[in-house]
Amino acid sequence: MLLIPCPYCGPREEVEFACGGEAHIARPANSDRLSDAQWSDYLFMRKNPKGVHYERWNHARGCRRWFNVARDTVTHRIYAVYKMGEAPPSVTP
Amino acid sequence: MTTQPYRLARGGRIDRAKRLRFSFNDRAYEGYRGDTLASALLANGVVLVGRGFKYHRPRGIMTAGSEEPNAIVQLGVGDRTEPNIRATQVELYDGLSAASINCWPSVEFDLGAVNGMMSRLFPAGFYYKTFMWPPSFWMKYEYFIRRMAGLGKAPDAPDPDRYDKTFAHCDVLVVGAGPAGLAAALAAGRAGARVILADEQAEPGGSLLASGETINGQPAAEWIAAALAELASMPDARVLARTTAFSYGDHNYVQMVERVADHLPPASSPGPRQRLWRVRAGQVVLAAGAIERPLVFADNDRPGIMLASAAATYVRRYAAAPGRRVLVFANNDGAYRDALALLDAGIGISAIVDPRPDPGAAIVAEIRRRGIEVLAGHVVAGTKGHGRVESAQVMKLDGDKVAGAARSIGCDAIAMSGGWNPTVHLFSQSGGKLRFDAARATFLPGAPVQAIRVAGAANGATSLQDCLREGHAAGAASAADAGAAGKAGDAPQAEPATPDEPAMPIWIVPSVKPVGEGGKHFIDHQNDVTAADLQLAVREGYSSVEHLKRYTTMGMGTDQGKTSNVNALALLAVTLGHEVGAVGTTTFRPPYTPVTVGAFAGHDQGDLLDPVRKTPLHGWHEIMGAPFENVGQWRRAWYYPKPGEDMHAAVGREAKAVRTGVGIVDASTLGKIDIQGPDAVELLNWVYTNAWNKLEIGRCRYGLMLGEDGMVMDDGVTTRLGENHYLMTTTTGNAARVLGWLENWLQCEWPHMRVYCTSVTEQWATVALNGPLARRLLAELTTDIELDPAKFPFLSFREGRVAAIPARIYRISFTGELSYEINVAPSHAVALWQALMAAGEKYAIVPYGTETMHVLRAEKGYIIVGQETDGTVTPHDLGMDWIVSKAKKDFIGKRSLARADTSRPDRKHLMGLLAENPSEVLPEGGQVVAEVKDRPPMAMIGHVTSSYFSPNAGRSIAMALIKNGRNRMGETVHVPAGERVIRATVTEPKFFDPEGKRLDG
Amino acid sequence: MVEAYLRRGPLAHRSLPSRIEADGPRKSAAGLWLAWRPHRAQVNLRGDASDAAFIGAVRQAIGIDLPLKANTTSGGGDVKALWLGPDEWLVVARDGREGDLAAALRQALAGMHAAVTDNSEARTVIAIAGPRARELMAKATPLDPHPRVFGPGACAQTVFAKAAAIIDQIDDAPTFELYVLNSFADYLWAWLERAGEEYAIAVVE
Amino acid sequence: MKSRYSIFSLARNALHYHRDWDQAWRSPEPKAQYDVVIVGAGGHGLATAYYLAKEHGITNVAVLEKGWLGGGNTGRNTTVVRSNYLWDESAHLYEHSLKLWEGLSQDLNFNLMFSQRGLLALAHNQHELRELSRRVNAIRLNGIDSELMTVEQVKAFCPILDCSPGKRHPILGASLQRRGGTARHDAVAWGFARAADARGIDIIQNCEVTGFRMASGRVEGVETSRGFIGAGKVGVVVAGHASVLAGMAGLRLPIESHPLQALVTEPVKPVLHTVVMSSAVHVYVSQSDKGELVMGAGIDGYNSYAQRGSEPVVENLLNALIELFPIFSRLKLMRQWGGIVDVCPDASPIIGKTPVAGLYFNCGWGTGGFKATPGSGWVFAHTIAQDRPHRLNEAFTLERFGHGYLVDEHGAAGVAH
């Protein structure tokens, strides 16, 4: 089980959280001018990296805040957590 | 009652004053407190305890610990029976009963042994090569194969015992309470760290429990006692015996199982039988010791053949003699010390066979001095014996062959040692890689990737002094890393020992005939995998470690190959001509030893498996004898049968009453979200398909919520309570999901919006009055609310008192009738309900449940999200374009509605279906076909989403999603139901009061 | 009038008063004390913690400073505030105070972007105390109840058995108060009795 | 030509102490150029190669494997085979696969221990009952066997299931596919490997693909840890790594990789004679021929390539097991592991062409890949050989995520995606 350092509450067990998948996917403005393919890129296409993954987590059973995590998808090591709106830190495994 | 012929006159940690009666294979025996089942059996001279898995050869006790591959028994009887228990780990208690498994009719005479005679037909993987003809016969072959396999039996009744689960947190978790573990725990504890020390055995001490050595000048046993006393005096040190750390997960999350009551007679203790410990450890010290390696020689599986350290353990710790004339076969000095232990206990040593040409350590000389013959440069090339080893064929070792004449040496036990394998399982699970150490001829932990240190024998240490030193250092360093500032004190001191001479790796001991053609060289004793099987697998190309393991099933038994894996890896390397270690290792998968399923469930079983959510009116529904329906975690009253009524009758009565008089329903489970802030309306405009700017204070509006994929996700009514204040309702099942959805967008996408959302689902109990008489009833109980439709119109809300209870009343309707949804404090819900029932008596008020609610809404063609929709349905499909704003530039899901497929005009549309025979109710989930064929396949054009008999329409009604449905209006379609086909007509999905005239009563 | 009606909390059907009477003599021998505190004023408050005006207005309205440190409480006399999130608090007081507390807050915060929501009826309070209280807590929640980590003045929202709870340690007896949603209360009470059985439970006032 | 396996060859070889068995497959050095290179020697990849040779006469084929063949999800799954899918597109694809299963041991001359002991899918509430009947009706009308069962029939069919009404999640009914069952997962990889090898296909293990060589929008071969290997066409079928390989080709996929955990108990004598799944309490379980209960549940919630999941998933799985089978409480968990499943938004696979000419992807099988092994290989071989999808897989394109014609099989997946 992961131990996830909530930027507000500190380290808490994974069972308190919900994973929201890839982070930093901005909802396109003027979606009406996008092609079906461009729209599906936002809707469905994901980086799904083997290595450092910038992802969103929600402290659902705790403070209910969403935040970002930089986590290695191979080792599950968590390199950084940072609040919504903050820029992703560059991490080197 | 036999005596204990092999019990030594003195010594051991058993309590001879506590005699315990037990039975094995229906024969009565006696042992002592402190015995394991294995030691008690040995003391009673019982060496034949089981049969091999495949060839059903006689098997005895091979080890004294959790690595035991052979002595697997069925423990206990009835609902408390347990299959596949290792006799070496079962603590004896009075009345214990156990039996051999995998043999019939008896362990002495086992018909399965016929397999042994035909063994040449059953090489590794034989079943992949046959049982294919005739094609249809596999299931028949399989039936017999399944019966042959399977070891023990499952209980045939539910488990009467309780299990417990707990989380635990510590700075330093020490796994293993041998010398290294105790030293580590002491060091960490003294430094002030929160320590948990866990050991799988009945008492801490590990190898020291069978050791004659001294520490800090004290005999080992006394030092253990002192160490435990000191740990007990620490406020934050916890020592757990009978506790196996079995899995090592991410971020130092270690699972352990404590056998709380397994050492006691069944049902003799009130507490749980086992406890699952889920430990989040800052640092871990792995001091799990090492497991001795068997030697792979011909017929190395006869009862009486055991590990040398096990023989010494039985003698020293349990005062049980493994035999009277023991032959020792070993490639290292340690086994000589074990031999000495046997000699000191008065047990005869018939010889020591050592493949090393010239073992010269002091211990060897001492053995010789005691008059024991040491056959250097020799090996055991085979064994003989029936039900127990009777002699060993000893031959001279000449390179990788044996030479000269075989000398038969009589013995009733063989103590073997091929060296040691550090117990690195948890280290490997933690992600650490293993490295092969040629000097020690074994795998050692490499660089750790988590906060773990390995100490003592688990780290390859051989001397007691090294174990103590490494343990102390690891404990001290772990405490420091965990932030404990105190002093760790000095490392315990053992008396200095002269270092051992190197062992001589010998991975397969030659015999006269080539491997596989004479006796059997067993590697995995439990799965009956031999050296010949491994060589065959390699010949056939299954030469990667995992292929080898899977093809031969090597290491896949209940012992998970603790005694066999390294021998197999080495033999694989040798066979391929590689360096040992070059072929890698198989992965060590959790659990370290098997763990009872019940322990994982803990208290979360039966009625506590999942929370049952109850409304404030639950008790009232129960009293009325209403059956309940599971809706998510909620229990909702389904219908209220009168005496003699079935569901159909009750629902018919309830549904009629609502449309002719007044009905009352508990709608408290609806999700309710309080939304406040200047941008609340903007939020609503984004998450709903319709526009919200013009909603006046005090008015309500229905909304449809889409996923970003354009598919309907939820629906509900939202009310404007104040300038910047709204109350959103959601479907029962989606309450949490919708709040999460709003927060997701607010926090991640639109942080600029000034909106706060708070769940108030349980702040309000909801009681809905429905029916033409609803107003008259309500009027009797409220004085401060004008109920005149002109003053209190449909889709509006008022605050006031009902039966003197503060209430919010919403004029929204899920039935199409005049309806008031009365919201009050849950603690007042029963009072309100009873007041309404009392006052409603003269109007023949009828309580109704979810089934009637569904019928009534279906009569009106109202959808239920999750029933009419399934994640593939758009508002257009539902015929609800009217609620999709064309004006709004964007909202969640808008763009997806414009995709090529989503905007097709001929998608599946929600339609009504009327069966030709009005009394025939279409099956819900029935598939709709345009043209019937005499047999499948038939092209399906949709399915029935809802279907009921409508008491108010006086006929059956149904809703269905039908391909291009709106262009099939009036068409006849067919719904195959089992053997019959029901004809039905496509209509509008409205079956009662289509003009909606009844809303105002 | 409302008071004329009997108010029923979610555990009313368990007739705990008679349990309390029966368990009385065994209390000292019991390892765990469970208590039900049915009704309590609970006002959910949202606002900008970094806005001094907001903090000041709240102080003026309810007489205490909101806890700004995560997972801590403030106050504790008649009124107490529990940190629920960086912009969310639960203001609690004895049953009946919800009306005036909410009103005072709304008035003080008028014109500010803040939200005051009376949620007093949504949750009920179960108290766990006694020598084995921490062991029971450890069974139910992944939080570390050790005094070095959690103590009086600490609060947290977390998983509790298979439900959720707001935990407030009110003294170092220790006594833990659990705020649980009414609909889960019956399940949680049953769970606590089952999991705590091995320590011997006494139901107390 | 290899010697055939049979009881006679077994007896014959026994006389010579099994010294003369030939290799199940060769370990050849890679050639410089192949007509087709298949990336990934799991069941799907090996099946693709086998059917390329058998159905399309294309034998100048290499199957490249990073590790050991069958070492991915093929060797890590819970071996369930069934075709009870809701939508026509999936039903036809999985049923085609099931039909291939039914003759596969003989076709490959390798006993896959394909055991059609039936698959029971339980319903625990009114909603699930409705969905179950919808599914069963659809499956039957597609000409596939499926039955709706009352709780009494369930009890009779699987007596050790606790069907008592008072339970937290009472069993209200079930669907049964009698032709469903299990197969020996390793044998599937080995059988296809041996049969493909016999038809001249090179299986190259320990050969990791590190990139694609492309020119003017067409694939020319693959860079590997053993050098460049030229190929006219490249078929990628690497469950658990599809996104990684797609990235090398400059493609994006609608896939996220999650852990899927599985476990077995200690072996016991036969007690469970069918496969049982329940999506409400999240478990599917069968008993292997060795006697172990083999089970799995839903995926973990986060992306991972670690072949390892979180412990609570297993706890919940075992809670569910006891809820269904109270007599299993005293059995013991013996071994647990994880696989990496590539999950598509609609829980259906992607099998077809890519924007790169000559490059084909077969991926996104989520938790359901094993049962599809022969069918997947069969249609993928056709797609590669003909350079266009077969009717059976034309709906499973990458483009569907653009126009929105998804095949939403979340229900059929049986476990939470």
Coordinates of C-alpha atoms in Angstrom, one line a residue, chain B residues 2-165:
Chain B
T2 CA 2.5 -45.8 23.8
T3 CA 5.4 -44.4 25.8
Q4 CA 7.9 -42.1 24.1
P5 CA 10.7 -44.5 23.1
Y6 CA 12.8 -41.8 21.4
R7 CA 12.4 -39.2 24.1
L8 CA 15.8 -38.3 25.6
A9 CA 16.1 -38.7 29.4
R10 CA 17.0 -35.1 30.0
G11 CA 17.3 -31.7 28.4
G12 CA 15.2 -29.8 26.0
R13 CA 12.8 -26.8 26.6
I14 CA 9.8 -29.1 27.0
D15 CA 7.9 -29.2 30.2
R16 CA 7.9 -32.9 31.3
A17 CA 5.4 -32.1 34.0
K18 CA 2.8 -31.2 31.4
R19 CA 1.8 -34.4 29.6
L20 CA -0.3 -33.8 26.5
R21 CA -2.4 -36.5 24.8
F22 CA -2.8 -36.3 21.0
S23 CA -3.7 -38.6 18.1
F24 CA -2.0 -39.1 14.7
N25 CA -3.7 -41.2 12.1
D26 CA -6.2 -42.3 14.8
R27 CA -3.4 -43.6 17.0
A28 CA -3.1 -42.2 20.5
Y29 CA 0.2 -40.7 21.6
E30 CA 1.7 -38.6 24.4
G31 CA 3.9 -35.6 24.3
Y32 CA 4.9 -32.6 26.5
R33 CA 4.1 -29.0 26.5
G34 CA 6.8 -27.3 24.4
D35 CA 6.7 -30.0 21.8
T36 CA 5.7 -29.4 18.2
L37 CA 3.6 -32.1 16.6
A38 CA 6.8 -33.1 14.7
S39 CA 9.0 -33.4 17.8
A40 CA 6.3 -35.4 19.6
L41 CA 6.0 -37.8 16.7
L42 CA 9.8 -38.2 16.6
A43 CA 9.8 -38.8 20.4
N44 CA 7.2 -41.5 19.8
G45 CA 9.3 -43.0 17.0
V46 CA 6.9 -42.1 14.3
V47 CA 9.0 -41.2 11.2
L48 CA 6.6 -42.1 8.4
V49 CA 4.2 -39.1 8.4
G50 CA 3.2 -38.6 4.8
R51 CA 3.3 -39.6 1.2
G52 CA 4.8 -37.9 -1.8
F53 CA 2.6 -35.8 -4.0
K54 CA 3.2 -37.6 -7.3
Y55 CA 4.8 -41.0 -6.6
H56 CA 3.4 -41.4 -3.1
R57 CA 6.7 -42.5 -1.7
P58 CA 6.9 -42.7 2.1
R59 CA 8.0 -39.4 3.6
G60 CA 9.2 -38.3 7.0
I61 CA 10.0 -35.1 8.9
M62 CA 12.8 -33.3 7.1
T63 CA 13.2 -30.0 9.0
A64 CA 12.3 -28.4 12.3
G65 CA 10.7 -25.2 10.9
S66 CA 8.5 -23.4 8.5
E67 CA 10.5 -24.6 5.5
E68 CA 9.1 -28.2 6.0
P69 CA 8.2 -29.7 2.6
N70 CA 7.2 -33.3 3.7
A71 CA 5.4 -33.4 7.1
I72 CA 2.2 -31.8 5.9
V73 CA -0.9 -32.9 7.8
Q74 CA -4.6 -32.4 8.1
L75 CA -5.2 -30.8 11.5
G76 CA -8.3 -31.2 13.5
V77 CA -11.8 -32.3 12.4
G78 CA -15.2 -30.9 11.5
D79 CA -15.7 -27.2 10.9
R80 CA -12.3 -26.5 12.5
T81 CA -10.2 -28.9 10.3
E82 CA -7.3 -27.4 8.5
P83 CA -5.5 -28.8 5.5
N84 CA -1.8 -28.8 4.7
I85 CA -0.4 -27.8 8.1
R86 CA 3.3 -28.2 8.7
A87 CA 3.8 -30.6 11.7
T88 CA 7.0 -28.8 12.4
Q89 CA 5.1 -25.6 13.3
V90 CA 2.1 -27.1 15.1
E91 CA 2.5 -26.5 18.9
L92 CA 1.2 -29.6 20.7
Y93 CA -1.9 -29.1 22.8
D94 CA -4.0 -31.6 24.8
G95 CA -6.4 -33.4 22.5
L96 CA -4.8 -32.4 19.2
S97 CA -5.6 -34.7 16.4
A98 CA -3.9 -34.9 13.1
A99 CA -3.7 -37.2 10.1
S100 CA -1.5 -37.7 7.1
I101 CA -2.8 -36.5 3.7
N102 CA -2.6 -37.6 0.2
C103 CA -2.6 -41.3 1.0
W104 CA -5.3 -44.0 0.9
P105 CA -6.3 -46.2 2.6
S106 CA -3.4 -45.4 5.0
V107 CA 0.0 -43.8 5.2
E108 CA 1.6 -47.2 5.7
F109 CA -0.3 -48.9 2.8
D110 CA -1.0 -46.3 0.1
L111 CA -2.5 -47.5 -3.1
G112 CA -1.3 -44.4 -4.8
A113 CA 2.2 -45.9 -4.5
V114 CA 1.4 -47.7 -7.7
N115 CA 2.3 -44.3 -9.4
G116 CA 5.8 -44.9 -8.1
M117 CA 6.1 -48.1 -10.0
M118 CA 5.0 -46.4 -13.2
S119 CA 7.0 -43.3 -12.4
R120 CA 8.9 -43.4 -15.6
L121 CA 5.6 -42.6 -17.4
F122 CA 5.2 -39.4 -15.4
P123 CA 8.2 -37.2 -16.2
A124 CA 8.0 -33.5 -15.8
G125 CA 5.2 -32.0 -17.8
F126 CA 3.9 -35.4 -19.0
Y127 CA 0.3 -34.2 -18.9
Y128 CA 1.1 -31.6 -21.6
K129 CA 2.0 -34.5 -24.0
T130 CA -1.0 -36.7 -23.6
F131 CA -4.7 -37.0 -22.5
M132 CA -5.5 -35.3 -25.9
W133 CA -7.3 -38.3 -27.5
P134 CA -10.1 -38.6 -28.1
P135 CA -10.6 -34.8 -28.1
S136 CA -13.7 -34.9 -26.1
F137 CA -12.1 -36.9 -23.3
W138 CA -10.0 -34.3 -21.5
M139 CA -12.7 -33.5 -19.0
K140 CA -12.9 -37.2 -18.1
Y141 CA -9.1 -37.5 -17.6
E142 CA -9.2 -34.3 -15.7
Y143 CA -11.7 -35.7 -13.3
F144 CA -9.3 -38.3 -12.1
I145 CA -6.2 -36.0 -12.2
R146 CA -8.0 -33.6 -10.0
R147 CA -8.8 -36.3 -7.5
M148 CA -5.2 -37.4 -7.4
A149 CA -4.0 -33.9 -6.7
G150 CA -5.0 -31.4 -4.0
L151 CA -3.2 -32.5 -0.8
G152 CA -5.6 -31.9 2.2
K153 CA -9.3 -31.3 2.4
A154 CA -11.3 -28.1 2.9
P155 CA -13.7 -27.9 5.8
D156 CA -17.3 -28.6 4.9
A157 CA -18.8 -26.0 7.2
P158 CA -18.3 -22.3 7.9
D159 CA -15.4 -21.2 10.1
P160 CA -16.6 -20.8 13.7
D161 CA -13.5 -18.8 14.7
R162 CA -13.0 -15.1 14.9
Y163 CA -10.1 -13.2 13.2
D164 CA -8.8 -9.7 13.9
K165 CA -7.0 -7.1 11.8

